[in-house]
mmCIF file of C-alpha atoms in Angstrom:
data_model
loop_
_atom_site.group_PDB
_atom_site.id
_atom_site.type_symbol
_atom_site.label_atom_id
_atom_site.label_comp_id
_atom_site.label_asym_id
_atom_site.label_seq_id
_atom_site.Cartn_x
_atom_site.Cartn_y
_atom_site.Cartn_z
ATOM 1 C CA UNK A 14 -0.100 0.170 -0.417
ATOM 2 C CA UNK A 15 2.838 2.214 0.589
ATOM 3 C CA UNK A 16 4.515 2.016 -2.938
ATOM 4 C CA UNK A 17 5.519 4.645 -5.596
ATOM 5 C CA UNK A 18 1.920 5.941 -7.342
ATOM 6 C CA UNK A 19 4.656 6.392 -10.074
ATOM 7 C CA UNK A 20 5.170 2.315 -9.536
ATOM 8 C CA UNK A 21 2.695 1.529 -11.111
ATOM 9 C CA UNK A 22 1.797 0.200 -14.549
ATOM 10 C CA UNK A 23 0.756 2.889 -17.175
ATOM 11 C CA UNK A 24 2.306 5.766 -14.706
ATOM 12 C CA UNK A 25 5.648 6.629 -14.800
ATOM 13 C CA UNK A 26 7.240 9.490 -13.659
ATOM 14 C CA UNK A 27 5.902 12.627 -15.651
ATOM 15 C CA UNK A 28 1.750 11.853 -14.001
ATOM 16 C CA UNK A 29 2.988 10.625 -11.406
ATOM 17 C CA UNK A 30 4.411 14.522 -10.421
ATOM 18 C CA UNK A 31 0.408 15.666 -11.859
ATOM 19 C CA UNK A 32 -1.118 12.922 -9.695
ATOM 20 C CA UNK A 33 1.502 14.662 -7.120
ATOM 21 C CA UNK A 34 -1.747 17.422 -7.530
ATOM 22 C CA UNK A 35 -4.260 15.419 -6.271
ATOM 23 C CA UNK A 36 -1.683 14.768 -2.934
ATOM 24 C CA UNK A 37 -1.597 10.764 -5.103
ATOM 25 C CA UNK A 38 1.060 9.378 -3.866
ATOM 26 C CA UNK A 39 0.951 6.173 -3.066
ATOM 27 C CA UNK A 40 -1.015 3.537 -3.486
ATOM 28 C CA UNK A 41 -2.802 3.557 -0.056
ATOM 29 C CA UNK A 42 -3.885 7.250 -1.837
ATOM 30 C CA UNK A 43 -4.716 6.287 -5.211
ATOM 31 C CA UNK A 44 -7.070 3.850 -3.066
ATOM 32 C CA UNK A 45 -8.449 5.879 -1.094
ATOM 33 C CA UNK A 46 -8.620 9.253 -3.539
ATOM 34 C CA UNK A 47 -12.443 8.956 -2.974
ATOM 35 C CA UNK A 48 -15.187 9.788 -6.595
ATOM 36 C CA UNK A 49 -16.302 13.183 -6.115
ATOM 37 C CA UNK A 50 -20.403 11.595 -7.241
ATOM 38 C CA UNK A 51 -21.323 9.069 -9.049
ATOM 39 C CA UNK A 52 -22.723 8.524 -12.643
ATOM 40 C CA UNK A 53 -25.739 6.338 -13.191
ATOM 41 C CA UNK A 54 -25.378 4.086 -16.888
ATOM 42 C CA UNK A 55 -26.759 1.213 -16.031
ATOM 43 C CA UNK A 56 -30.334 1.974 -18.343
ATOM 44 C CA UNK A 57 -28.482 0.695 -21.120
ATOM 45 C CA UNK A 58 -31.450 0.457 -24.333
ATOM 46 C CA UNK A 59 -31.908 -1.192 -28.171
ATOM 47 C CA UNK A 60 -30.533 0.829 -30.363
ATOM 48 C CA UNK A 61 -34.077 0.572 -31.993
ATOM 49 C CA UNK A 62 -35.490 1.461 -29.702
ATOM 50 C CA UNK A 63 -33.197 4.481 -29.163
ATOM 51 C CA UNK A 64 -35.294 8.213 -29.874
ATOM 52 C CA UNK A 65 -33.911 11.912 -28.149
ATOM 53 C CA UNK A 66 -32.559 11.453 -24.460
ATOM 54 C CA UNK A 67 -30.251 13.115 -22.143
ATOM 55 C CA UNK A 68 -28.092 10.823 -21.398
ATOM 56 C CA UNK A 69 -28.076 7.408 -22.788
ATOM 57 C CA UNK A 70 -26.151 3.967 -23.297
ATOM 58 C CA UNK A 71 -25.904 2.004 -26.333
ATOM 59 C CA UNK A 72 -24.171 -1.512 -27.325
ATOM 60 C CA UNK A 73 -23.685 -2.204 -30.623
ATOM 61 C CA UNK A 74 -21.409 -3.201 -33.174
ATOM 62 C CA UNK A 75 -19.166 -1.298 -34.598
ATOM 63 C CA UNK A 76 -19.713 -1.288 -38.778
ATOM 64 C CA UNK A 77 -17.421 1.304 -40.160
ATOM 65 C CA UNK A 78 -15.422 4.560 -38.924
ATOM 66 C CA UNK A 79 -14.438 6.966 -40.599
ATOM 67 C CA UNK A 80 -13.478 10.947 -39.343
ATOM 68 C CA UNK A 81 -14.072 13.349 -41.350
ATOM 69 C CA UNK A 82 -12.976 17.793 -41.056
ATOM 70 C CA UNK A 83 -15.206 20.034 -39.289
ATOM 71 C CA UNK A 84 -13.685 23.221 -40.031
ATOM 72 C CA UNK A 85 -9.913 24.502 -39.311
ATOM 73 C CA UNK A 86 -9.991 23.160 -35.508
ATOM 74 C CA UNK A 87 -12.160 20.623 -34.967
ATOM 75 C CA UNK A 88 -11.943 17.201 -36.241
ATOM 76 C CA UNK A 89 -15.290 14.478 -36.365
ATOM 77 C CA UNK A 90 -14.771 11.060 -35.760
ATOM 78 C CA UNK A 91 -18.236 9.467 -36.282
ATOM 79 C CA UNK A 92 -18.523 5.341 -35.964
ATOM 80 C CA UNK A 93 -21.784 3.415 -37.341
ATOM 81 C CA UNK A 94 -23.321 1.218 -34.255
ATOM 82 C CA UNK A 95 -25.941 -1.740 -34.318
ATOM 83 C CA UNK A 96 -27.421 -4.564 -32.546
ATOM 84 C CA UNK A 97 -29.274 -6.313 -34.436
ATOM 85 C CA UNK A 98 -32.409 -4.238 -33.562
ATOM 86 C CA UNK A 99 -31.559 -1.600 -35.697
ATOM 87 C CA UNK A 100 -27.743 1.097 -36.379
ATOM 88 C CA UNK A 101 -27.346 4.768 -34.725
ATOM 89 C CA UNK A 102 -24.092 6.666 -35.701
ATOM 90 C CA UNK A 103 -22.173 7.338 -33.137
ATOM 91 C CA UNK A 104 -20.412 11.173 -32.809
ATOM 92 C CA UNK A 105 -16.820 11.494 -31.280
ATOM 93 C CA UNK A 106 -16.282 15.285 -31.552
ATOM 94 C CA UNK A 107 -12.294 16.303 -31.325
ATOM 95 C CA UNK A 108 -9.917 20.034 -31.405
ATOM 96 C CA UNK A 109 -7.370 19.133 -35.083
ATOM 97 C CA UNK A 110 -3.547 18.854 -34.924
ATOM 98 C CA UNK A 111 -0.961 19.158 -37.316
ATOM 99 C CA UNK A 112 1.778 17.107 -35.112
ATOM 100 C CA UNK A 113 -1.037 14.515 -34.953
ATOM 101 C CA UNK A 114 -3.403 12.177 -35.328
ATOM 102 C CA UNK A 115 -5.873 13.172 -33.038
ATOM 103 C CA UNK A 116 -8.497 9.918 -33.645
ATOM 104 C CA UNK A 117 -5.015 7.762 -33.674
ATOM 105 C CA UNK A 118 -5.983 5.223 -30.419
ATOM 106 C CA UNK A 119 -10.015 5.940 -31.640
ATOM 107 C CA UNK A 120 -9.276 4.675 -34.979
ATOM 108 C CA UNK A 121 -7.215 0.930 -33.537
ATOM 109 C CA UNK A 122 -9.997 -0.279 -31.723
ATOM 110 C CA UNK A 123 -12.627 1.500 -33.683
ATOM 111 C CA UNK A 124 -11.954 -1.336 -35.600
ATOM 112 C CA UNK A 125 -14.860 -3.118 -38.028
ATOM 113 C CA UNK A 126 -16.630 -6.189 -35.525
ATOM 114 C CA UNK A 127 -15.525 -4.818 -32.496
ATOM 115 C CA UNK A 128 -17.962 -4.944 -29.949
ATOM 116 C CA UNK A 129 -18.048 -1.430 -28.190
ATOM 117 C CA UNK A 130 -20.496 0.489 -25.371
ATOM 118 C CA UNK A 131 -21.828 4.137 -26.417
ATOM 119 C CA UNK A 132 -22.670 6.016 -23.550
ATOM 120 C CA UNK A 133 -23.758 10.130 -24.226
ATOM 121 C CA UNK A 134 -26.868 12.562 -25.778
ATOM 122 C CA UNK A 135 -28.730 10.995 -28.102
ATOM 123 C CA UNK A 136 -30.543 13.812 -30.827
ATOM 124 C CA UNK A 137 -32.226 13.726 -34.282
ATOM 125 C CA UNK A 138 -30.248 15.443 -37.240
ATOM 126 C CA UNK A 139 -31.120 15.419 -40.289
ATOM 127 C CA UNK A 140 -29.988 11.932 -40.926
ATOM 128 C CA UNK A 141 -31.915 10.352 -38.528
ATOM 129 C CA UNK A 142 -30.780 9.831 -34.553
ATOM 130 C CA UNK A 143 -27.187 10.229 -33.332
ATOM 131 C CA UNK A 144 -25.331 9.397 -30.392
ATOM 132 C CA UNK A 145 -22.911 12.453 -29.427
ATOM 133 C CA UNK A 146 -19.812 10.030 -27.369
ATOM 134 C CA UNK A 147 -19.449 10.874 -23.492
ATOM 135 C CA UNK A 148 -18.363 7.381 -22.834
ATOM 136 C CA UNK A 149 -17.370 4.633 -24.149
ATOM 137 C CA UNK A 150 -15.933 0.721 -24.122
ATOM 138 C CA UNK A 151 -14.506 -1.170 -25.882
ATOM 139 C CA UNK A 152 -16.063 -4.567 -24.638
ATOM 140 C CA UNK A 153 -13.141 -7.384 -24.703
ATOM 141 C CA UNK A 154 -14.341 -10.948 -22.447
ATOM 142 C CA UNK A 155 -18.235 -11.589 -21.920
ATOM 143 C CA UNK A 156 -16.306 -12.159 -17.542
ATOM 144 C CA UNK A 157 -15.161 -8.855 -18.188
ATOM 145 C CA UNK A 158 -16.833 -6.131 -16.000
ATOM 146 C CA UNK A 159 -16.856 -2.596 -17.631
ATOM 147 C CA UNK A 160 -15.972 0.521 -16.339
ATOM 148 C CA UNK A 161 -16.497 3.731 -17.936
ATOM 149 C CA UNK A 162 -20.798 2.688 -19.199
ATOM 150 C CA UNK A 163 -23.483 -0.114 -18.920
ATOM 151 C CA UNK A 164 -22.693 0.603 -14.651
ATOM 152 C CA UNK A 165 -22.484 3.129 -11.842
ATOM 153 C CA UNK A 166 -19.569 5.099 -12.985
ATOM 154 C CA UNK A 167 -17.470 6.851 -10.394
ATOM 155 C CA UNK A 168 -16.223 10.948 -10.440
ATOM 156 C CA UNK A 169 -13.335 11.575 -10.145
ATOM 157 C CA UNK A 170 -12.238 14.984 -8.947
ATOM 158 C CA UNK A 171 -9.288 15.531 -11.677
ATOM 159 C CA UNK A 172 -5.612 17.762 -12.004
ATOM 160 C CA UNK A 173 -4.894 19.452 -15.882
ATOM 161 C CA UNK A 174 -2.330 16.520 -16.857
ATOM 162 C CA UNK A 175 -4.502 14.230 -15.693
ATOM 163 C CA UNK A 176 -7.323 12.635 -18.049
ATOM 164 C CA UNK A 177 -10.228 11.679 -16.271
ATOM 165 C CA UNK A 178 -10.692 8.601 -17.743
ATOM 166 C CA UNK A 179 -7.215 7.575 -17.499
ATOM 167 C CA UNK A 180 -7.448 8.210 -13.794
ATOM 168 C CA UNK A 181 -10.378 5.313 -13.569
ATOM 169 C CA UNK A 182 -8.527 3.433 -15.245
ATOM 170 C CA UNK A 183 -5.870 3.002 -13.119
ATOM 171 C CA UNK A 184 -7.900 3.261 -10.126
ATOM 172 C CA UNK A 185 -9.522 -0.262 -10.909
ATOM 173 C CA UNK A 186 -6.805 -2.365 -11.734
ATOM 174 C CA UNK A 187 -4.786 -0.771 -8.517
ATOM 175 C CA UNK A 188 -7.872 -2.481 -7.384
ATOM 176 C CA UNK A 189 -8.049 -5.560 -8.965
ATOM 177 C CA UNK A 190 -4.133 -5.753 -7.035
ATOM 178 C CA UNK A 191 -4.053 -4.001 -4.138
ATOM 179 C CA UNK A 192 -7.573 -4.552 -2.384
ATOM 180 C CA UNK A 193 -6.767 -7.968 -0.621
ATOM 181 C CA UNK A 194 -4.131 -6.012 0.846
ATOM 182 C CA UNK A 195 -6.599 -3.277 2.383
ATOM 183 C CA UNK A 196 -6.528 -4.186 6.209
ATOM 184 C CA UNK A 197 -8.985 -4.288 8.642
ATOM 185 C CA UNK A 198 -8.825 -2.173 11.507
ATOM 186 C CA UNK A 199 -11.888 -3.160 13.770
ATOM 187 C CA UNK A 200 -12.824 -6.179 15.535
ATOM 188 C CA UNK A 201 -16.307 -9.050 13.261
ATOM 189 C CA UNK A 202 -17.840 -8.325 16.632
ATOM 190 C CA UNK A 203 -17.428 -4.926 16.280
ATOM 191 C CA UNK A 204 -18.456 -4.007 12.790
ATOM 192 C CA UNK A 205 -21.630 -6.960 13.416
ATOM 193 C CA UNK A 206 -22.625 -4.283 16.966
ATOM 194 C CA UNK A 207 -22.522 -1.901 13.980
ATOM 195 C CA UNK A 208 -24.240 -3.531 11.267
ATOM 196 C CA UNK A 209 -21.042 -2.023 9.678
ATOM 197 C CA UNK A 210 -19.526 -3.504 6.518
ATOM 198 C CA UNK A 211 -15.858 -5.389 5.552
ATOM 199 C CA UNK A 212 -13.280 -2.082 4.945
ATOM 200 C CA UNK A 213 -12.173 -3.938 1.748
ATOM 201 C CA UNK A 214 -15.432 -3.856 0.589
ATOM 202 C CA UNK A 215 -16.665 -0.396 1.052
ATOM 203 C CA UNK A 216 -12.931 0.579 -0.061
ATOM 204 C CA UNK A 217 -14.006 -1.547 -3.692
ATOM 205 C CA UNK A 218 -17.749 -0.287 -3.438
ATOM 206 C CA UNK A 219 -17.479 3.774 -2.399
ATOM 207 C CA UNK A 220 -15.239 3.179 -6.144
ATOM 208 C CA UNK A 221 -17.165 0.674 -8.430
ATOM 209 C CA UNK A 222 -20.253 0.087 -6.945
ATOM 210 C CA UNK A 223 -22.971 -2.876 -8.588
ATOM 211 C CA UNK A 224 -25.876 -0.737 -6.821
ATOM 212 C CA UNK A 225 -27.011 2.317 -5.253
ATOM 213 C CA UNK A 226 -27.817 0.220 -2.127
ATOM 214 C CA UNK A 227 -23.800 -0.960 -2.133
ATOM 215 C CA UNK A 228 -22.619 2.236 -2.980
ATOM 216 C CA UNK A 229 -24.372 4.119 0.387
ATOM 217 C CA UNK A 230 -23.078 0.881 2.667
ATOM 218 C CA UNK A 231 -19.817 2.115 1.357
ATOM 219 C CA UNK A 232 -20.261 5.123 2.497
ATOM 220 C CA UNK A 233 -21.828 4.864 6.259
ATOM 221 C CA UNK A 234 -18.206 2.420 7.203
ATOM 222 C CA UNK A 235 -16.333 5.028 5.587
ATOM 223 C CA UNK A 236 -17.845 7.947 7.678
ATOM 224 C CA UNK A 237 -18.590 5.600 11.048
ATOM 225 C CA UNK A 238 -14.582 5.679 10.349
ATOM 226 C CA UNK A 239 -13.840 8.640 10.042
ATOM 227 C CA UNK A 240 -15.492 9.864 12.681
ATOM 228 C CA UNK A 241 -14.720 6.742 14.893
ATOM 229 C CA UNK A 242 -11.438 6.961 15.531
ATOM 230 C CA UNK A 243 -11.993 11.548 14.834
ATOM 231 C CA UNK A 244 -13.514 10.237 18.724
ATOM 232 C CA UNK A 245 -10.655 8.443 19.327
ATOM 233 C CA UNK A 246 -8.222 11.255 19.228
ATOM 234 C CA UNK A 247 -9.895 13.356 21.082
ATOM 235 C CA UNK A 248 -11.018 10.896 23.675
ATOM 236 C CA UNK A 249 -6.903 10.020 24.055
ATOM 237 C CA UNK A 250 -6.701 14.286 24.128
ATOM 238 C CA UNK A 251 -9.181 14.490 26.545
ATOM 239 C CA UNK A 252 -6.914 11.675 28.660
ATOM 240 C CA UNK A 253 -3.999 12.889 28.163
ATOM 241 C CA UNK A 254 -5.169 16.407 28.944
ATOM 242 C CA UNK A 255 -6.014 15.291 32.414
ATOM 243 C CA UNK A 256 -2.473 13.195 33.537
ATOM 244 C CA UNK A 257 -0.600 16.705 32.346
ATOM 245 C CA UNK A 258 0.005 19.680 34.555
ATOM 246 C CA UNK A 259 -3.075 20.709 37.562
ATOM 247 C CA UNK A 260 -4.965 23.185 36.169
ATOM 248 C CA UNK A 261 -5.410 27.035 37.949
ATOM 249 C CA UNK A 262 -8.170 26.604 40.513
ATOM 250 C CA UNK A 263 -11.068 29.512 40.309
ATOM 251 C CA UNK A 264 -12.426 30.575 43.802
ATOM 252 C CA UNK A 265 -15.426 32.996 43.362
ATOM 253 C CA UNK A 266 -14.355 36.325 45.332
ATOM 254 C CA UNK A 267 -17.624 38.574 44.194
ATOM 255 C CA UNK A 268 -14.776 40.974 43.922
ATOM 256 C CA UNK A 269 -16.524 41.685 40.413
ATOM 257 C CA UNK A 270 -18.948 38.772 39.876
ATOM 258 C CA UNK A 271 -21.361 41.006 42.561
ATOM 259 C CA UNK A 272 -20.692 44.197 41.291
ATOM 260 C CA UNK A 273 -21.405 43.227 37.686
ATOM 261 C CA UNK A 274 -24.134 41.530 38.166
ATOM 262 C CA UNK A 275 -25.933 44.811 39.581
ATOM 263 C CA UNK A 276 -25.217 46.562 36.909
ATOM 264 C CA UNK A 277 -26.255 44.501 34.853
ATOM 265 C CA UNK A 278 -30.553 45.737 35.271
ATOM 266 C CA UNK A 279 -31.600 42.433 34.968
ATOM 267 C CA UNK A 280 -31.157 38.706 36.448
ATOM 268 C CA UNK A 281 -29.745 36.075 35.001
ATOM 269 C CA UNK A 282 -32.624 33.902 33.974
ATOM 270 C CA UNK A 283 -32.843 30.146 34.809
ATOM 271 C CA UNK A 284 -30.485 28.443 31.718
ATOM 272 C CA UNK A 285 -27.944 31.743 32.163
ATOM 273 C CA UNK A 286 -28.138 30.624 35.937
ATOM 274 C CA UNK A 287 -27.845 26.568 35.589
ATOM 275 C CA UNK A 288 -24.910 27.313 32.955
ATOM 276 C CA UNK A 289 -22.683 29.503 34.929
ATOM 277 C CA UNK A 290 -23.089 26.935 38.065
ATOM 278 C CA UNK A 291 -21.932 24.507 36.045
ATOM 279 C CA UNK A 292 -18.528 26.536 34.748
ATOM 280 C CA UNK A 293 -17.299 27.697 37.928
ATOM 281 C CA UNK A 294 -17.037 24.146 38.638
ATOM 282 C CA UNK A 295 -15.730 23.260 36.470
ATOM 283 C CA UNK A 296 -13.100 25.936 36.918
ATOM 284 C CA UNK A 297 -13.203 24.900 40.545
ATOM 285 C CA UNK A 298 -11.424 22.325 39.574
ATOM 286 C CA UNK A 299 -7.961 21.518 39.207
ATOM 287 C CA UNK A 300 -9.221 19.887 36.231
ATOM 288 C CA UNK A 301 -8.446 21.628 32.611
ATOM 289 C CA UNK A 302 -12.349 23.014 31.454
ATOM 290 C CA UNK A 303 -12.544 22.341 28.297
ATOM 291 C CA UNK A 304 -17.057 22.829 27.155
ATOM 292 C CA UNK A 305 -19.466 23.901 23.775
ATOM 293 C CA UNK A 306 -22.204 26.157 24.938
ATOM 294 C CA UNK A 307 -25.199 26.597 22.893
ATOM 295 C CA UNK A 308 -27.583 29.075 22.651
ATOM 296 C CA UNK A 309 -30.150 31.175 20.006
ATOM 297 C CA UNK A 310 -28.663 34.409 19.334
ATOM 298 C CA UNK A 311 -30.113 36.914 22.202
ATOM 299 C CA UNK A 312 -29.948 33.808 24.421
ATOM 300 C CA UNK A 313 -27.376 35.402 26.846
ATOM 301 C CA UNK A 314 -24.054 33.514 25.622
ATOM 302 C CA UNK A 315 -21.646 36.708 26.207
ATOM 303 C CA UNK A 316 -23.048 37.816 29.863
ATOM 304 C CA UNK A 317 -22.295 34.033 30.878
ATOM 305 C CA UNK A 318 -18.451 33.846 29.201
ATOM 306 C CA UNK A 319 -18.002 37.400 30.444
ATOM 307 C CA UNK A 320 -19.088 35.437 33.957
ATOM 308 C CA UNK A 321 -16.639 32.870 33.566
ATOM 309 C CA UNK A 322 -14.030 36.016 32.737
ATOM 310 C CA UNK A 323 -15.223 37.747 35.835
ATOM 311 C CA UNK A 324 -14.129 35.029 38.316
ATOM 312 C CA UNK A 325 -11.085 34.454 36.229
ATOM 313 C CA UNK A 326 -9.795 37.812 37.136
ATOM 314 C CA UNK A 327 -10.906 38.146 40.397
ATOM 315 C CA UNK A 328 -7.801 34.895 40.687
ATOM 316 C CA UNK A 329 -5.857 37.253 39.585
ATOM 317 C CA UNK A 330 -5.832 36.013 36.176
ATOM 318 C CA UNK A 331 -6.348 37.393 32.580
ATOM 319 C CA UNK A 332 -8.967 36.418 30.239
ATOM 320 C CA UNK A 333 -9.604 37.204 26.240
ATOM 321 C CA UNK A 334 -12.206 36.333 23.847
ATOM 322 C CA UNK A 335 -12.364 35.888 20.850
ATOM 323 C CA UNK A 336 -14.365 35.831 17.878
ATOM 324 C CA UNK A 337 -14.005 35.056 13.637
ATOM 325 C CA UNK A 338 -14.671 38.597 12.714
ATOM 326 C CA UNK A 339 -13.384 42.058 13.709
ATOM 327 C CA UNK A 340 -17.246 42.971 13.460
ATOM 328 C CA UNK A 341 -18.190 40.833 16.086
ATOM 329 C CA UNK A 342 -14.671 40.914 17.733
ATOM 330 C CA UNK A 343 -15.436 45.129 17.674
ATOM 331 C CA UNK A 344 -19.399 44.501 19.042
ATOM 332 C CA UNK A 345 -17.924 42.383 22.286
ATOM 333 C CA UNK A 346 -15.799 44.818 23.160
ATOM 334 C CA UNK A 347 -18.666 48.406 23.125
ATOM 335 C CA UNK A 348 -20.181 45.156 25.412
ATOM 336 C CA UNK A 349 -17.688 44.831 27.962
ATOM 337 C CA UNK A 350 -17.657 48.288 27.963
ATOM 338 C CA UNK A 351 -21.634 48.769 28.386
ATOM 339 C CA UNK A 352 -21.401 45.633 31.501
ATOM 340 C CA UNK A 353 -18.227 46.900 33.390
ATOM 341 C CA UNK A 354 -19.091 50.488 33.637
ATOM 342 C CA UNK A 355 -17.711 51.111 37.081
ATOM 343 C CA UNK A 356 -15.872 47.957 37.328
ATOM 344 C CA UNK A 357 -11.971 48.843 37.853
ATOM 345 C CA UNK A 358 -10.486 47.172 34.710
ATOM 346 C CA UNK A 359 -9.498 47.295 32.113
ATOM 347 C CA UNK A 360 -9.796 45.579 28.232
ATOM 348 C CA UNK A 361 -7.908 45.721 25.277
ATOM 349 C CA UNK A 362 -9.822 45.255 21.470
ATOM 350 C CA UNK A 363 -7.013 42.801 19.858
ATOM 351 C CA UNK A 364 -7.500 42.308 16.066
ATOM 352 C CA UNK A 365 -5.383 42.590 12.497
ATOM 353 C CA UNK A 366 -6.148 46.121 11.529
ATOM 354 C CA UNK A 367 -4.651 47.539 14.911
ATOM 355 C CA UNK A 368 -2.176 50.348 14.384
ATOM 356 C CA UNK A 369 1.157 48.901 15.197
ATOM 357 C CA UNK A 370 2.196 50.790 17.925
ATOM 358 C CA UNK A 371 -1.841 50.935 19.255
ATOM 359 C CA UNK A 372 -0.892 47.315 19.148
ATOM 360 C CA UNK A 373 3.096 47.296 20.858
ATOM 361 C CA UNK A 374 1.771 49.343 23.070
ATOM 362 C CA UNK A 375 -1.451 46.899 24.096
ATOM 363 C CA UNK A 376 1.134 44.004 24.080
ATOM 364 C CA UNK A 377 3.010 45.415 26.656
ATOM 365 C CA UNK A 378 -0.050 45.946 29.450
ATOM 366 C CA UNK A 379 -0.957 42.164 28.842
ATOM 367 C CA UNK A 380 2.766 41.558 29.856
ATOM 368 C CA UNK A 381 2.838 43.249 32.332
ATOM 369 C CA UNK A 382 -0.926 42.924 33.995
ATOM 370 C CA UNK A 383 -2.680 46.383 32.859
ATOM 371 C CA UNK A 384 -4.665 45.109 31.064
ATOM 372 C CA UNK A 385 -7.385 42.351 32.293
ATOM 373 C CA UNK A 386 -9.062 41.312 29.192
ATOM 374 C CA UNK A 387 -8.211 41.286 25.716
ATOM 375 C CA UNK A 388 -10.841 40.671 23.119
ATOM 376 C CA UNK A 389 -9.685 40.347 19.705
ATOM 377 C CA UNK A 390 -10.225 37.430 16.619
ATOM 378 C CA UNK A 391 -7.355 35.221 15.750
ATOM 379 C CA UNK A 392 -4.650 38.073 15.490
ATOM 380 C CA UNK A 393 -4.665 37.793 19.495
ATOM 381 C CA UNK A 394 -2.819 33.835 19.198
ATOM 382 C CA UNK A 395 -0.302 35.778 16.334
ATOM 383 C CA UNK A 396 3.033 36.605 17.411
#
C-alpha cells in the first residue's frame, strides 16, 4: 500500500508528478481518492428503441468508422453501430492538430466487428438519430466488467495532465491487484454490532458499486470509521490533558462578579444560572475545562462568557474573548464597555487592523497585567 504511485503500470514519473497535485503519492492514496460523485449509466436500451434523450447507454457492433474534417480546428469521428434491432451514428468531437492524429487511438479500437458500449445524449439531425459520445468502452471477454459505461460510474476530482478516464482505469486496475492488501481496522464483533461492512468491501464499492444500496453501505462504513477514529483521538487528547499538569483552580470572591450582576439591570435566566454554575464548578476543579456553550442569537451567551472571564480576573488571572471577525470582536468590545461600566477593569481590542504602535502598547500592558481582558480575532493567538 506504500508503493510509490509512479511504479504502477502506465504511470511513470511525468504522470506521478501530476498525481502529486491530487495528493496521490502511493497506492494507498490512490485507493482512498474517493469519487466526488457517481453517474448512473446502468440503463441500456436496444438501438432500435432509441429516441432523443439527455443521456443513454447503447451497445452494438462497429460497422464502420471514419474521420471527417469540420473546420480548421475541429475533427469529427463517426462510427456506425448496430445491434440487430437497428443502427445509429456515434459521434466523437476532437480539437484538430497538425502535429498528430487526434483519432489514432479510436482508429485502432473502433475496427469493424468490435463490440462497443457508448454513452451520451441522443439527438436527432437531418440524417436521423445520432449519439454524441461522452464515454465509450470496447468490450472484450464476456466476463470482463465495463468500467466507463453500463454501470454506476465514479467521477473523480482531477487536475491538469490527468485524463479522468485514465484515472478511473488506473483506480480500477489498482483495486484488482491491491484490494487484498487493505487491512481491517475494527474487530468483527464491533462491525456486527454497528451493522458495518468490511473495510475492503467498502473501498471497492465506494469506487465501483454494483447498486446504489451498496454505495450507501460503503459510504456509511467509511464515514463511520472517520468519525470513530476522530472521536478516539479526541478522547485520547482529553485523557492526556487530564493526566497532565494541574489546571488553575478558581474560587469566586465576588469582588467583580457581584458588582457586575448589580450593574446588569436584569437578573440571569434560569438557563444562564445553570450553565454559569456548571462552568464555575469546572473552573473550581484542577482539571482543564473543555466546554461548548450553545444557544440562540440573543439568548445571553456573551453574558455567561463574561461571568467566566470575571471569575478568572477575580483570581488574579487574565482572560481573552476571541471572535471570528473584526466586526464581531468590536461588538464584543462595546458589550464589555457596557456591562463593566464602573468596575476597575481594563480591556484591549486586538485585531489585525490595530495600528502597530497601538498594538505594541497593548501587548506591553497585557504582559504587565495592566490590562485584565483582551477581545479580538485570531490576532490574539498570533505572534
